Every structure is written in C-alpha cells, then in structure tokens.
Coordinates of C-alpha atoms in Angstrom, one line a residue:
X175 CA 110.3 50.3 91.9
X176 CA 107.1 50.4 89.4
X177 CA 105.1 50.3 92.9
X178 CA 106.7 53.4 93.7
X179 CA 106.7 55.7 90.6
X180 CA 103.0 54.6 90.1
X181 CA 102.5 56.3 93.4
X182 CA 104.3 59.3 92.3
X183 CA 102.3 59.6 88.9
X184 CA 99.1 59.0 91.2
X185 CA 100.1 61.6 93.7
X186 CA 101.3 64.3 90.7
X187 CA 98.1 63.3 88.8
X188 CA 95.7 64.5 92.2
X189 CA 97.7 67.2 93.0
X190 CA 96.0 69.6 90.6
X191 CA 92.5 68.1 91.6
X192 CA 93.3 69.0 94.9
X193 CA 94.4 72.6 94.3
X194 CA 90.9 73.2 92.5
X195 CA 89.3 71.6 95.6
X196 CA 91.3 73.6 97.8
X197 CA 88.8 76.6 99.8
X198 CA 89.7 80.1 99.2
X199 CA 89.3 81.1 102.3
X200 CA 90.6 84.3 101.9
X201 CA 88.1 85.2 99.1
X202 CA 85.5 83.8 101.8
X203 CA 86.6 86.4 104.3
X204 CA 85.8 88.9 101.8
X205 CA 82.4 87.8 100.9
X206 CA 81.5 87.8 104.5
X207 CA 82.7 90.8 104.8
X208 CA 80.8 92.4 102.4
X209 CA 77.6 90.3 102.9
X210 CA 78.3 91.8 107.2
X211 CA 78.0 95.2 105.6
X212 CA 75.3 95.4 103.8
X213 CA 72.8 93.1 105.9
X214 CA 73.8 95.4 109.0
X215 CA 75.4 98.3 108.5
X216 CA 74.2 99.9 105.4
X217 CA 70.5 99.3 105.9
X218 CA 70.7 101.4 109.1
X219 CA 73.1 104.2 108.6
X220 CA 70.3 105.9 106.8
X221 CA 70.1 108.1 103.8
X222 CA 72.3 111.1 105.8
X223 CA 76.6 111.0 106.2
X224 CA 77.9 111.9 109.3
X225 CA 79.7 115.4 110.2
X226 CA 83.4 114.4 108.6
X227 CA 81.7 112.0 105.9
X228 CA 80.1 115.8 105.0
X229 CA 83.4 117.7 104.8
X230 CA 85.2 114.5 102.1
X231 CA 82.0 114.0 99.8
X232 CA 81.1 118.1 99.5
X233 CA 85.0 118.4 97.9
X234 CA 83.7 116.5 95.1
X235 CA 79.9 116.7 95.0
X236 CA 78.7 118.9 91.9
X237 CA 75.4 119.5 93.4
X238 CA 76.7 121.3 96.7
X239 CA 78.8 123.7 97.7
X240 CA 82.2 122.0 99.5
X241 CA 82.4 122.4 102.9
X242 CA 85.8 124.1 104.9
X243 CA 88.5 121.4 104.8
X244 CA 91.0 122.3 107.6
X245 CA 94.4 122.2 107.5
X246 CA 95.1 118.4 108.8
X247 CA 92.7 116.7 106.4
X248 CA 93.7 115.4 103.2
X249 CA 91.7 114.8 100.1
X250 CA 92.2 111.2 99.0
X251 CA 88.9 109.8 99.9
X252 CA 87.6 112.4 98.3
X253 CA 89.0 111.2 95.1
X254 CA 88.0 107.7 95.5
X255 CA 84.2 108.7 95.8
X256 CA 84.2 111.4 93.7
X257 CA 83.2 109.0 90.5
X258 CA 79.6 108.1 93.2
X259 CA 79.1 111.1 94.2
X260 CA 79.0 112.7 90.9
X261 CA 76.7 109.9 89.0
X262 CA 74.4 109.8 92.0
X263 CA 72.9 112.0 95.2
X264 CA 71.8 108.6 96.8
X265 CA 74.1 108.2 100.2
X266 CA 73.0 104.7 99.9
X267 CA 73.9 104.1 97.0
X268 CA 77.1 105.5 97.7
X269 CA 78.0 103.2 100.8
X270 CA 76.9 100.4 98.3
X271 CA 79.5 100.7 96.2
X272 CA 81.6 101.5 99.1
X273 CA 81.1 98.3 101.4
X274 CA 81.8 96.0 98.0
X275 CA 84.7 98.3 97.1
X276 CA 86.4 97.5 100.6
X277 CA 85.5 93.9 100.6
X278 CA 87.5 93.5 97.4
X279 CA 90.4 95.9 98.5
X280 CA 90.0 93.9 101.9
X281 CA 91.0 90.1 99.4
X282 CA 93.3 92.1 97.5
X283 CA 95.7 93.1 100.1
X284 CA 95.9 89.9 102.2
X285 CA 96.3 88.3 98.9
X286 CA 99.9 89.6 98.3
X287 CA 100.9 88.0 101.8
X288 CA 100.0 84.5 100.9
X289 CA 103.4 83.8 99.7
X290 CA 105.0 85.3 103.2
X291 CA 102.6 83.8 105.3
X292 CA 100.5 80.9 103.9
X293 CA 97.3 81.8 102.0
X294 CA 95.5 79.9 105.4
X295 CA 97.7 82.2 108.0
X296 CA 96.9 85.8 105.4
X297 CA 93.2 84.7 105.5
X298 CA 92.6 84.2 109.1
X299 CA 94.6 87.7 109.2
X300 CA 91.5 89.2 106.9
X301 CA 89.1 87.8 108.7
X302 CA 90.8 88.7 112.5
X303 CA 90.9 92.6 110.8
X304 CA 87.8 92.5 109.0
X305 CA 86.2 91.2 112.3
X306 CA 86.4 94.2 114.4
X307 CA 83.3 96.2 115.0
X308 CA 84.9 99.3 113.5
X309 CA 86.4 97.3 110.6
X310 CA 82.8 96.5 109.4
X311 CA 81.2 100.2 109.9
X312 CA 84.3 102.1 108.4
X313 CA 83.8 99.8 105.4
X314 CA 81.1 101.9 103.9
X315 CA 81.8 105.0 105.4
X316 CA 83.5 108.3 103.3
X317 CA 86.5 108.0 105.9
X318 CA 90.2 107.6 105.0
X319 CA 91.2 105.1 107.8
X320 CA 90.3 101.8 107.0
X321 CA 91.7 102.6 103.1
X322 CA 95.3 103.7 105.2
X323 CA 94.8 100.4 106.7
X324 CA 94.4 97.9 103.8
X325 CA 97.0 100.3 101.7
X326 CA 99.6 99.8 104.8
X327 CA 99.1 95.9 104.8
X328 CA 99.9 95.8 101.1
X329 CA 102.5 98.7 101.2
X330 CA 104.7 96.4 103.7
X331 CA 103.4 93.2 102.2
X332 CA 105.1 94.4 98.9
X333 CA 108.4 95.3 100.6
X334 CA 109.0 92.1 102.1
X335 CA 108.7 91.0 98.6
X336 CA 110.4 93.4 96.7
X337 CA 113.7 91.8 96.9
X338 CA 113.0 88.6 94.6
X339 CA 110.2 90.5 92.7
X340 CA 111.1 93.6 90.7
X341 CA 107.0 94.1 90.4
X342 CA 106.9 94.1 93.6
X343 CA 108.7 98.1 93.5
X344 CA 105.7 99.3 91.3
X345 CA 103.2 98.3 94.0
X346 CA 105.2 99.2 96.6
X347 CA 105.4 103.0 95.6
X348 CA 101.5 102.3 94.2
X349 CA 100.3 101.7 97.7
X350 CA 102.9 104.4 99.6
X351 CA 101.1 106.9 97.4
X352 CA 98.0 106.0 97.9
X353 CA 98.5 106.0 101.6
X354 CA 99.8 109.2 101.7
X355 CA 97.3 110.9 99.4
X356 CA 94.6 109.3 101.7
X357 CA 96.2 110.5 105.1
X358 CA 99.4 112.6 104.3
X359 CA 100.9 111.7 108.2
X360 CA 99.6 108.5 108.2
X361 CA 101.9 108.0 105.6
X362 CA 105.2 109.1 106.7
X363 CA 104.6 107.3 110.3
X364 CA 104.4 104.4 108.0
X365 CA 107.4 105.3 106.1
X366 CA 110.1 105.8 108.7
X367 CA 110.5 102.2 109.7
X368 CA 110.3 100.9 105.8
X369 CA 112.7 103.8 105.1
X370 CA 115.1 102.8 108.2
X371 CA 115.0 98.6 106.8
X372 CA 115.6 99.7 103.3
X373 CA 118.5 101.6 104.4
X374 CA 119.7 99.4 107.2
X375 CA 119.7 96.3 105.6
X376 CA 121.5 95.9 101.9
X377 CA 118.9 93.2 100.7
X378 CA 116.5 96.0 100.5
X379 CA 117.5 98.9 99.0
X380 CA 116.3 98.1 95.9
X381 CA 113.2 99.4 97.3
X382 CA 114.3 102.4 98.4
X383 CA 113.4 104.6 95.6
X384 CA 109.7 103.2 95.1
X385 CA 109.2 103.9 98.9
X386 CA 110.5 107.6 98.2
X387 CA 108.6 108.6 95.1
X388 CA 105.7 107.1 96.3
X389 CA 105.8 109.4 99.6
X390 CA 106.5 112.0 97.4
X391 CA 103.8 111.7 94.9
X392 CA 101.2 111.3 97.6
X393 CA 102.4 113.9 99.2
X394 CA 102.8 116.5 96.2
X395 CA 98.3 117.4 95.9
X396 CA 99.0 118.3 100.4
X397 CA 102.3 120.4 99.9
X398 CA 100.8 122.3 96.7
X399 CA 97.2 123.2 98.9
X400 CA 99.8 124.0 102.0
X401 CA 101.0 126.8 99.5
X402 CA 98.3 128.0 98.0
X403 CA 96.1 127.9 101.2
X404 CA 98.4 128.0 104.2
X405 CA 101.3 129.7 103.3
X406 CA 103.7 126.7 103.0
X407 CA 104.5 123.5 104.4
X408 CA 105.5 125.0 108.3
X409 CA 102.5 127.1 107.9
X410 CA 100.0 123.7 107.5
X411 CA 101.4 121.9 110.1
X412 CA 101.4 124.4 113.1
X413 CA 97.7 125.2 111.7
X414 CA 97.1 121.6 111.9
X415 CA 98.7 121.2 115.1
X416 CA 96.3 123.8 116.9
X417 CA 93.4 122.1 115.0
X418 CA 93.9 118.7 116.9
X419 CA 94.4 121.1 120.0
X420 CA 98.0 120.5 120.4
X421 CA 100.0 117.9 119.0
X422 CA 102.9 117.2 121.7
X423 CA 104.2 114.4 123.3
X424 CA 101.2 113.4 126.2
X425 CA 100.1 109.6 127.2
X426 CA 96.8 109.1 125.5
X427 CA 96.0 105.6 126.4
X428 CA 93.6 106.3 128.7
X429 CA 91.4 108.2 126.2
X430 CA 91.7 105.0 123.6
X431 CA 90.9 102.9 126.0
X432 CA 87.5 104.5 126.8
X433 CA 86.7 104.9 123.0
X434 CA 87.5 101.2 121.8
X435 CA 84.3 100.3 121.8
X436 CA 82.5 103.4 120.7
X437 CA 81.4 106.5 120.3
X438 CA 82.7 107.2 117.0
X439 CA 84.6 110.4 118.4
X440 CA 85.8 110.6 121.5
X441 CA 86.6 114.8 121.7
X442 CA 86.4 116.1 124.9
X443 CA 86.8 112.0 125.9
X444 CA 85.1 112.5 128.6
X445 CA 82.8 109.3 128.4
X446 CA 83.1 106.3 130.9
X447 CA 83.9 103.0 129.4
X448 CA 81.7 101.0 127.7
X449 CA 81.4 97.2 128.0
X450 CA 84.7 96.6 129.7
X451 CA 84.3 93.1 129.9
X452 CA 85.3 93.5 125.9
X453 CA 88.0 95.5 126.3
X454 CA 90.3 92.5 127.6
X455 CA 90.9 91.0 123.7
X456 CA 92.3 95.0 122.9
X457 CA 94.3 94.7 126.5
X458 CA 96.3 91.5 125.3
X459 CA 96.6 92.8 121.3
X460 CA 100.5 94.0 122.7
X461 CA 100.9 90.8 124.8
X462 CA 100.2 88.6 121.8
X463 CA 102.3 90.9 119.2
X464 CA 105.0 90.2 121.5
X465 CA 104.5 86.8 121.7
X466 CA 104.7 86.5 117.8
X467 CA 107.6 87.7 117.5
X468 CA 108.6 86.3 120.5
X469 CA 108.2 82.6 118.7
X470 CA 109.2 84.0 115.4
X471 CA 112.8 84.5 117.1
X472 CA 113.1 81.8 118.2
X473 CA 111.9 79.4 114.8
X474 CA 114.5 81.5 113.2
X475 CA 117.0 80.5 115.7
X476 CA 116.3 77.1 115.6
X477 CA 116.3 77.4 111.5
X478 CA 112.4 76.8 111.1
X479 CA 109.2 78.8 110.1
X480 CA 109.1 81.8 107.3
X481 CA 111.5 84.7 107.3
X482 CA 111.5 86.6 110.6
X483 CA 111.3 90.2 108.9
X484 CA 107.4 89.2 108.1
X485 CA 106.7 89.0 111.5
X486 CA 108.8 91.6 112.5
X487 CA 108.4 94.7 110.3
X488 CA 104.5 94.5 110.5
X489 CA 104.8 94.8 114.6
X490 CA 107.5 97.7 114.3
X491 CA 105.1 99.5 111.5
X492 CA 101.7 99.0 113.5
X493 CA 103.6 100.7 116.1
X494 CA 105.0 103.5 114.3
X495 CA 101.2 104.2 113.1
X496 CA 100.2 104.4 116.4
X497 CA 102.5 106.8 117.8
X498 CA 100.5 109.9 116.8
X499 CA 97.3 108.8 118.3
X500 CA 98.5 107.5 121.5
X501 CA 101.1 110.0 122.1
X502 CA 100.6 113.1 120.7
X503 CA 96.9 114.2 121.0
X504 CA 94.6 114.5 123.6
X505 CA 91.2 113.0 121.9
X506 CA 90.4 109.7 120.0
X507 CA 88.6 107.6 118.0
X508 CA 88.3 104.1 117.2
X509 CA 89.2 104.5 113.6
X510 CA 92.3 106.0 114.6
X511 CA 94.2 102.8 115.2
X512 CA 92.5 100.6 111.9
X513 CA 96.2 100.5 110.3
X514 CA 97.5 99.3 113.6
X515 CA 94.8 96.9 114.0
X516 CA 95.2 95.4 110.4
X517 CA 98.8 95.3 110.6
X518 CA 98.8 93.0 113.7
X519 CA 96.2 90.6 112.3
X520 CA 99.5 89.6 110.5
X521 CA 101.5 88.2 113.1
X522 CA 98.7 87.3 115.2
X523 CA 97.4 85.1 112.7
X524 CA 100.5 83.3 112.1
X525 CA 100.7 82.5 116.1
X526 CA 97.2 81.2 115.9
X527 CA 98.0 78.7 113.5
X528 CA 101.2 77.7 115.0
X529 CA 99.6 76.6 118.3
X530 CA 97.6 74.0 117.3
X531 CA 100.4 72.2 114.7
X532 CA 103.2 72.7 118.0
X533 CA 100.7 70.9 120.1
X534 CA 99.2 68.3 117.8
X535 CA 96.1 67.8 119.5
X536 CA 92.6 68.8 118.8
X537 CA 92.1 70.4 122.1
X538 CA 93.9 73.8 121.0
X539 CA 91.9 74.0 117.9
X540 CA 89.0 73.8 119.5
X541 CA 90.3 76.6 121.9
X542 CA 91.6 79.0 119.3
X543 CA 87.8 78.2 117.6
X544 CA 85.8 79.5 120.6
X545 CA 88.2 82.3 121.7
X546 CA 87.6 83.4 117.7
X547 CA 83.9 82.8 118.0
X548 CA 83.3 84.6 121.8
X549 CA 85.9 87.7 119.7
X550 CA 83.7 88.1 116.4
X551 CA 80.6 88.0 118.6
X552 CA 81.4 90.2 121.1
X553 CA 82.7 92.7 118.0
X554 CA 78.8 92.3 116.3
X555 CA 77.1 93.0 119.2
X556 CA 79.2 96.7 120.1
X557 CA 78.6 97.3 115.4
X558 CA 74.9 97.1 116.0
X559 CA 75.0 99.1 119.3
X560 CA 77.6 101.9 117.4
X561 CA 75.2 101.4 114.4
X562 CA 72.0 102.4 115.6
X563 CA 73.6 105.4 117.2
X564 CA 75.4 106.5 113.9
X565 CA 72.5 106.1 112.3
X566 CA 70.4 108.2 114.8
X567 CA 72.8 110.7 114.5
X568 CA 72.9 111.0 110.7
X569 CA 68.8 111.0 110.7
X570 CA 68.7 114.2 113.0
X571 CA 71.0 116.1 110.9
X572 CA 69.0 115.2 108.2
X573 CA 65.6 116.1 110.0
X574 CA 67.2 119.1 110.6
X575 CA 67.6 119.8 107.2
X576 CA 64.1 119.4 106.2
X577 CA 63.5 122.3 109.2
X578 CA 65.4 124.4 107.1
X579 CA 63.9 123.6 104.3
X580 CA 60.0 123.8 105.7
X581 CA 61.8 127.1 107.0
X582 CA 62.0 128.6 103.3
X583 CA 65.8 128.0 103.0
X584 CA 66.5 126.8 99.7
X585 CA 70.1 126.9 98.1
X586 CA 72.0 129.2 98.0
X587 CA 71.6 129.4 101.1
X588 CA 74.1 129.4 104.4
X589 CA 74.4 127.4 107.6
X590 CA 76.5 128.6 110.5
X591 CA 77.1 127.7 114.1
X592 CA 77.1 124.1 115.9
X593 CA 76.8 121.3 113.6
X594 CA 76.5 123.5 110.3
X595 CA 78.7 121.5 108.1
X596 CA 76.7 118.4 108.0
X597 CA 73.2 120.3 108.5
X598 CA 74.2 122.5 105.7
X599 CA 75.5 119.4 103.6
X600 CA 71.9 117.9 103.9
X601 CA 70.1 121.0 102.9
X602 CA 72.4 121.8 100.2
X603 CA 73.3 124.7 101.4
X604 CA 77.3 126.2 102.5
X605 CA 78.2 126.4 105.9
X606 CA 80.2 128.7 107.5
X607 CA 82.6 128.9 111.2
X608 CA 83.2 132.1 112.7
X609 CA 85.4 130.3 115.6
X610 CA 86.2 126.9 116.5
X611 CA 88.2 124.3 114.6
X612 CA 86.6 125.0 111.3
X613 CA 86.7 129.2 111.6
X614 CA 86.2 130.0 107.5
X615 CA 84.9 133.1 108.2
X616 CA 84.7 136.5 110.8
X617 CA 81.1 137.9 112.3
X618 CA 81.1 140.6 109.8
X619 CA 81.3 138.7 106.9
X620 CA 78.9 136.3 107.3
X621 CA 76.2 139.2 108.5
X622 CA 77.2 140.8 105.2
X623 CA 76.2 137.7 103.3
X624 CA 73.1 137.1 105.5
X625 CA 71.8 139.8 103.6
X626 CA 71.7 138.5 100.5
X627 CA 71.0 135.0 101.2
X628 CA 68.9 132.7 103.0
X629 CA 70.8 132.0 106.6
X630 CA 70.5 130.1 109.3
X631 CA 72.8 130.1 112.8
X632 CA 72.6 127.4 114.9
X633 CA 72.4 127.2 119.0
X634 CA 73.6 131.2 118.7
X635 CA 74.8 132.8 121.9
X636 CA 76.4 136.1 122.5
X637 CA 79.8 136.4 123.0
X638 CA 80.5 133.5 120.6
X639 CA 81.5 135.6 117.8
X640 CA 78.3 137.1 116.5
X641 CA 76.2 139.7 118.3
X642 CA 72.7 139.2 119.4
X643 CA 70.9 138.1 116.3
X644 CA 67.8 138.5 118.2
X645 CA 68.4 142.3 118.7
X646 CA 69.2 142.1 114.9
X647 CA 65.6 140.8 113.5
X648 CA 66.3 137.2 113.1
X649 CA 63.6 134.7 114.3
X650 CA 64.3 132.3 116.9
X651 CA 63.1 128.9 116.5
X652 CA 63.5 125.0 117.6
X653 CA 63.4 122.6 114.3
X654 CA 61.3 119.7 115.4
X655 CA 62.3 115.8 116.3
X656 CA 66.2 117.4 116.7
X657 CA 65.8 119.7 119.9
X658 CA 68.3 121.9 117.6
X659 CA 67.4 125.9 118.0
X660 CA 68.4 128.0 115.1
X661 CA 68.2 131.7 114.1
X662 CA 67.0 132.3 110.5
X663 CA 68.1 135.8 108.9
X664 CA 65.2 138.4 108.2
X665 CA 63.9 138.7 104.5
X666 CA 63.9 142.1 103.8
X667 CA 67.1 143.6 101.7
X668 CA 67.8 140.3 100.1
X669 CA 67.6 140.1 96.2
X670 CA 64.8 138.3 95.0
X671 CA 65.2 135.4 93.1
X672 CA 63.2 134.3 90.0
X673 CA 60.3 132.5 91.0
X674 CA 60.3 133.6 94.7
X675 CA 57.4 135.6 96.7

C-alpha cells in the first residue's frame, strides 16, 4: 500500500515536468511556416504587388489614388493592411509583416481545436494546411483567401465548443465577422451548414445568435457600399454575377483541376496541366475526407474516439465553401479553395494519427512519414516554380512603371487599357476601364481628362472603346524589358503645373 501511493506521488510529482517538456508542435508549425515565407517567398516576389494585390492596398494607401473595386470584391483585407500601407510605401516591408502576421493567425486558429482534437492531431492539421504551395505564397500576399481560411477553421472550431463554453459565442461571431467582412459570400457558404446544426440540433442553439450577428456585422460595410454604389443589395449581386462572367450552376472541376498547381489565375483556363504526377495527393483529398468520417462513424458507434460532429461538420463546411468555385463559375484559381483545403486538414489529420495507434506497429508510421515528406516536397518545388513567375510578373509591371515615368508621367496622372490597374498602382498614378470587367469610365470621359493630365493607354486598338488615338496626336511607343505598347496623350492644352517645362 505505501509502495503504491509512493508511485502515485512520484507519478503526480513528474507529471508537471513532463507537460513543460512536452514539444509545442503546433507553435513549431507556425515558426516554420513563417521562417518558409520569408527565406522563399518574400525575397523573390519583388518590390511590385500583383494586379488584385493593387486594387485591396490602393483602397487604403494615402499616397495613391484607389483603384476601381468591382462589385464582387470586398474590403476586409484592405482593412487589415491599411495600418502597413499607411506607415510605409515598402511592398516588402508590407509582406513582412504579413507572412509573420499569418504564421501567428496560422497557431492561433489550430490552437482552439486542441481540446476537439488533441493538440498533436490540430498540429499535424497546421502543418498539412500550411504545407500547400499556395498556403505558403498567399501568406504574404494582400489577398483575402487564406485569412477566410484560418477565420473558417476557428469560426467552426468555436462552434463545436460553444456548448460548454459561453466564450466560446464571442469568438464565434468574432470570426463569422471577420470572415464575412473579408469575403462577404465566402461567408454565408460558410454559414448555412453552421446555421442548419444550430438549428437542427437543440445542443447548439445557444450559438445561434453569435452566428447571426456576426454575419450580419460583416456583412453591414458590403450592403451599405451596395447602396450607395450599386443601387441595393439585388443590384450588387447581378453586377457581380456578370463580373465573374456568369454565376450559374456549370461543373467546374475540370478548370480546378488544371489550376491546382499554378498559374495563380486560371481566366480563360485554357492552360494544360501542369505536373500531373502531383495532382494524385488533390485527387484522393475527397477519398480520404470520406474515409474520416467514414472511421469517425464507426468509433462513435462502437463508443470510442472524440465527438463525431468534429469530424463531421468540418467535412460538410469545406464542402459548402467549395460549392461556388466548383459549380458556379467558369474560371479558377488555386486560392479559391484555401478554406476548403484548411478545413480538411482537420479530419485528415485525425485519420493520420489513428492509423498508426489501430495498427501498433512502426511500419505505418514510417509510411504516413514518407507519404508526408514526398507531399511537403512535391508542394516546395511547384511554390518556387509559382514564385519565380509571380515575381516576374510583378517586376514587369513595375518596369513598366518606370517607362512611364522615363515617359514624363508623373502623378496625377492616368493609366488606361490592359493591365492599367497595377501599372498605374506602380506609377502612382489612377487607372481607368472603358470596357471589360473593371469599366469605371466611357471613351469620352477619359479623352476629356486626357487633356488635362498626363495619360497613358495601354495595347490600344480601335474598336475597343476609344477611337484611333494615333489619328488623335498621341505617340505610340513600346516601354522596354515589358514588350508592353502604350499610347501617351499629347501635351499641348494641358494646365501647367508648378515646376513643369
């Protein structure tokens, strides 16, 4: 009997040794994850943002004049930088503070699923999600999608727990918010299953109302701009609708598939597919999502493992997310299915480290360690390969900036045509559509302002919505190292400025 409680004392007595020995693996994750972006992705993207990262940071940037923001966008993201981009100009410095920012948003969110899942299980999750080629270049990148992403794990991680935490609630409707603001679809795809449990099943309503003021304060800065810019609510959404060509039910899958591993934007998706030996760990994501919850059934059946509904609801919500982008438009990108992605790194995880404690042997760890290894490896080798092209891309707009520049256009000035948002975002100057997507203004109006201004139209033909600019007076010519032709507006009529001759 004194043998015994000895051993109890000596076992209660290591127990809090061995919790401070214990690894944080998830904070781990993180650290990599950061230490991924900043050793290979920031370095190369260059000093330029690329065409969408233009439209976000000119909403917010006191230094240039904010770029069209069409009807389907919203302006989250532009919020979170908007602190950067007014203390500093340097696009490096910006996707700093970005790729650290996500790294500790990336901990934070698997964090709240330790007590669903296991703190091991929540950070293999992390590090399956932050593993992905386009995890590790969104990172640092003024995009909303990965923040949808981690605010979607945490959003459904939080009404799991809601139940037996009232805390929980506050976070709940915290990250619904958020979501929303960042991506105002994103986050009603993500709120009709969580609305449907909380309804369906008694245990949690009580986190009904923090689900619906949470949509409804991320949604009230989109409904007030559909107003005041659109006309109302029905207005924005068919304007949005013809902006992403058509939002109808049509089977996209074919266009994702080509896009998974790059280009960035798939629109017309027209490109073959690239390394399709990789392609086979995206092919079995649904296979092995089934298979979670296939075994999740059946522990809860047999009256073992966690609660089923942690398993479950991040499967039915990674689908709902999808919905949009595989069946109602006719483009893609990879980014497009990041809340998907991170959502399934859930369950997935929690299957991996099943197998090996169902077999107990140290051949299926040693399996799940080289499948894991051959995944993260083949995902680094597509990130430098999307990389260097990002990057190239971001460098020409910005060398075709300093054309305009060597050109004698100095803000205020005006871009137009092809590729004027981020060209003009470089050069400081506002850009202008007179058709297409991003159509802010008609022919006459932007001749009008020509007149007064420096301008500059890009790759101008007739019969695209401005009449021959050659017949006109403008100069025709090709801005070196880009390939890019562009017609600069005459001199004479303009006001002069102080200082200029």
């Amino acid at each position: 009997m004194v043998t015994a409680t000895m051993r109890v004392r000596d076992v209660a007595a290591q127990s809090p040794a061995r919790a401070r020995r214990e690894v944080p693996w998830l904070a781990v994750v993180a650290a990599v994850y950061a230490v991924v972006q900043l050793a290979v992705v920031v370095p190369h993207m260059g000093g330029g943002l690329l065409w969408d990262e233009s439209v976000y940071a000119s909403q917010v940037d006191p230094h240039r004049p904010a770029a069209f923001f069409s009807a389907p966008r919203s302006r989250g993201i532009s919020y979170l930088v908007a602190p950067v981009v007014a203390a500093t100009s340097s696009v490096v410095a910006l996707r700093v503070v970005l790729a650290l920012l996500s790294a500790v948003a990336l901990y934070a969110v698997f964090r709240v699923w330790g007590p669903l899942v296991g703190r091991g299980t929540a950070a293999l999750a992390a590090l399956l999600f932050s593993g992905l080629w386009i995890t590790q270049i969104s990172g640092s990148q003024v995009m909303p999608n990965l923040w949808v992403a981690l605010g979607a794990v945490a959003a459904v991680g939080w009404f799991l727990r809601a139940p037996a935490e009232p805390r929980a609630r506050w976070w709940l409707a915290a990250a619904v918010a958020g979501i929303t603001l960042l991506r105002m679809p994103d986050g009603g795809w993500l709120g009709l299953p969580l609305l449907a449990a909380a309804v369906c099943v008694r245990r949690w309503r009580p986190a009904l109302p923090a689900l619906l003021g949470g949509l409804a304060l991320g949604a009230a800065p989109w409904v007030a701009e559909a107003y005041a810019r659109f006309g109302g609510v029905g207005a924005r959404l068919r304007a949005s609708s013809a902006t992403e060509g058509g939002m109808v039910p049509q089977l996209n899958v074919g266009t994702t598939l080509r896009s998974l591993n790059g280009p960035l934007l798939c629109r017309p998706c027209q490109v073959p597919l690239r390394h399709p030996e990789l392609t086979l760990w995206w092919l079995a994501l649904p296979l092995l999502a089934a298979a979670a919850v296939a075994v999740a059934v059946r522990d809860h059946r047999a009256g073992r493992g966690r609660a089923l509904s942690a398993t479950v609801l991040p499967v039915v919500c990674a689908a709902s997310m999808a919905v949009p982008y595989l069946l109602l438009i006719d483009y893609s990108a990879p980014r497009f299915l990041l809340p998907a992605y991170a959502l399934l790194a859930l369950p997935l995880a929690a299957l991996a480290a099943r197998a090996p404690r169902a077999a107990r042997s140290p051949v299926p760890v040693a399996a799940l360690g080289l499948v894991l290894a051959l995944q993260l490896g083949s995902q680094y080798a597509v990130l430098t390969d999307t990389t260097r092209q990002a990057a190239a891309t971001a460098e020409r707009y910005q060398r075709a900036a300093a054309g305009l520049r060597a050109l004698g256009l100095r803000p205020p000035c005006l871009v137009a045509g092809p590729r004027a948002l981020p060209i003009g975002y470089a050069a400081g100057c506002a850009s202008a559509q007179v058709s297409g997507n991003n159509t802010s203004t008609t022919a006459s109006a932007l001749l009008r302002r020509a007149a007064h201004e420096p301008t500059a139209v890009f790759g101008h033909a007739p019969g695209h919505g401005l009449p021959s600019l050659r017949a006109r007076g403008w100069t025709r010519h090709t801005l070196p190292g880009t390939g890019l032709r562009v017609y600069v507006a005459p001199v004479s009529g303009r006001a002069e400025r102080p200082g200029q001759r």
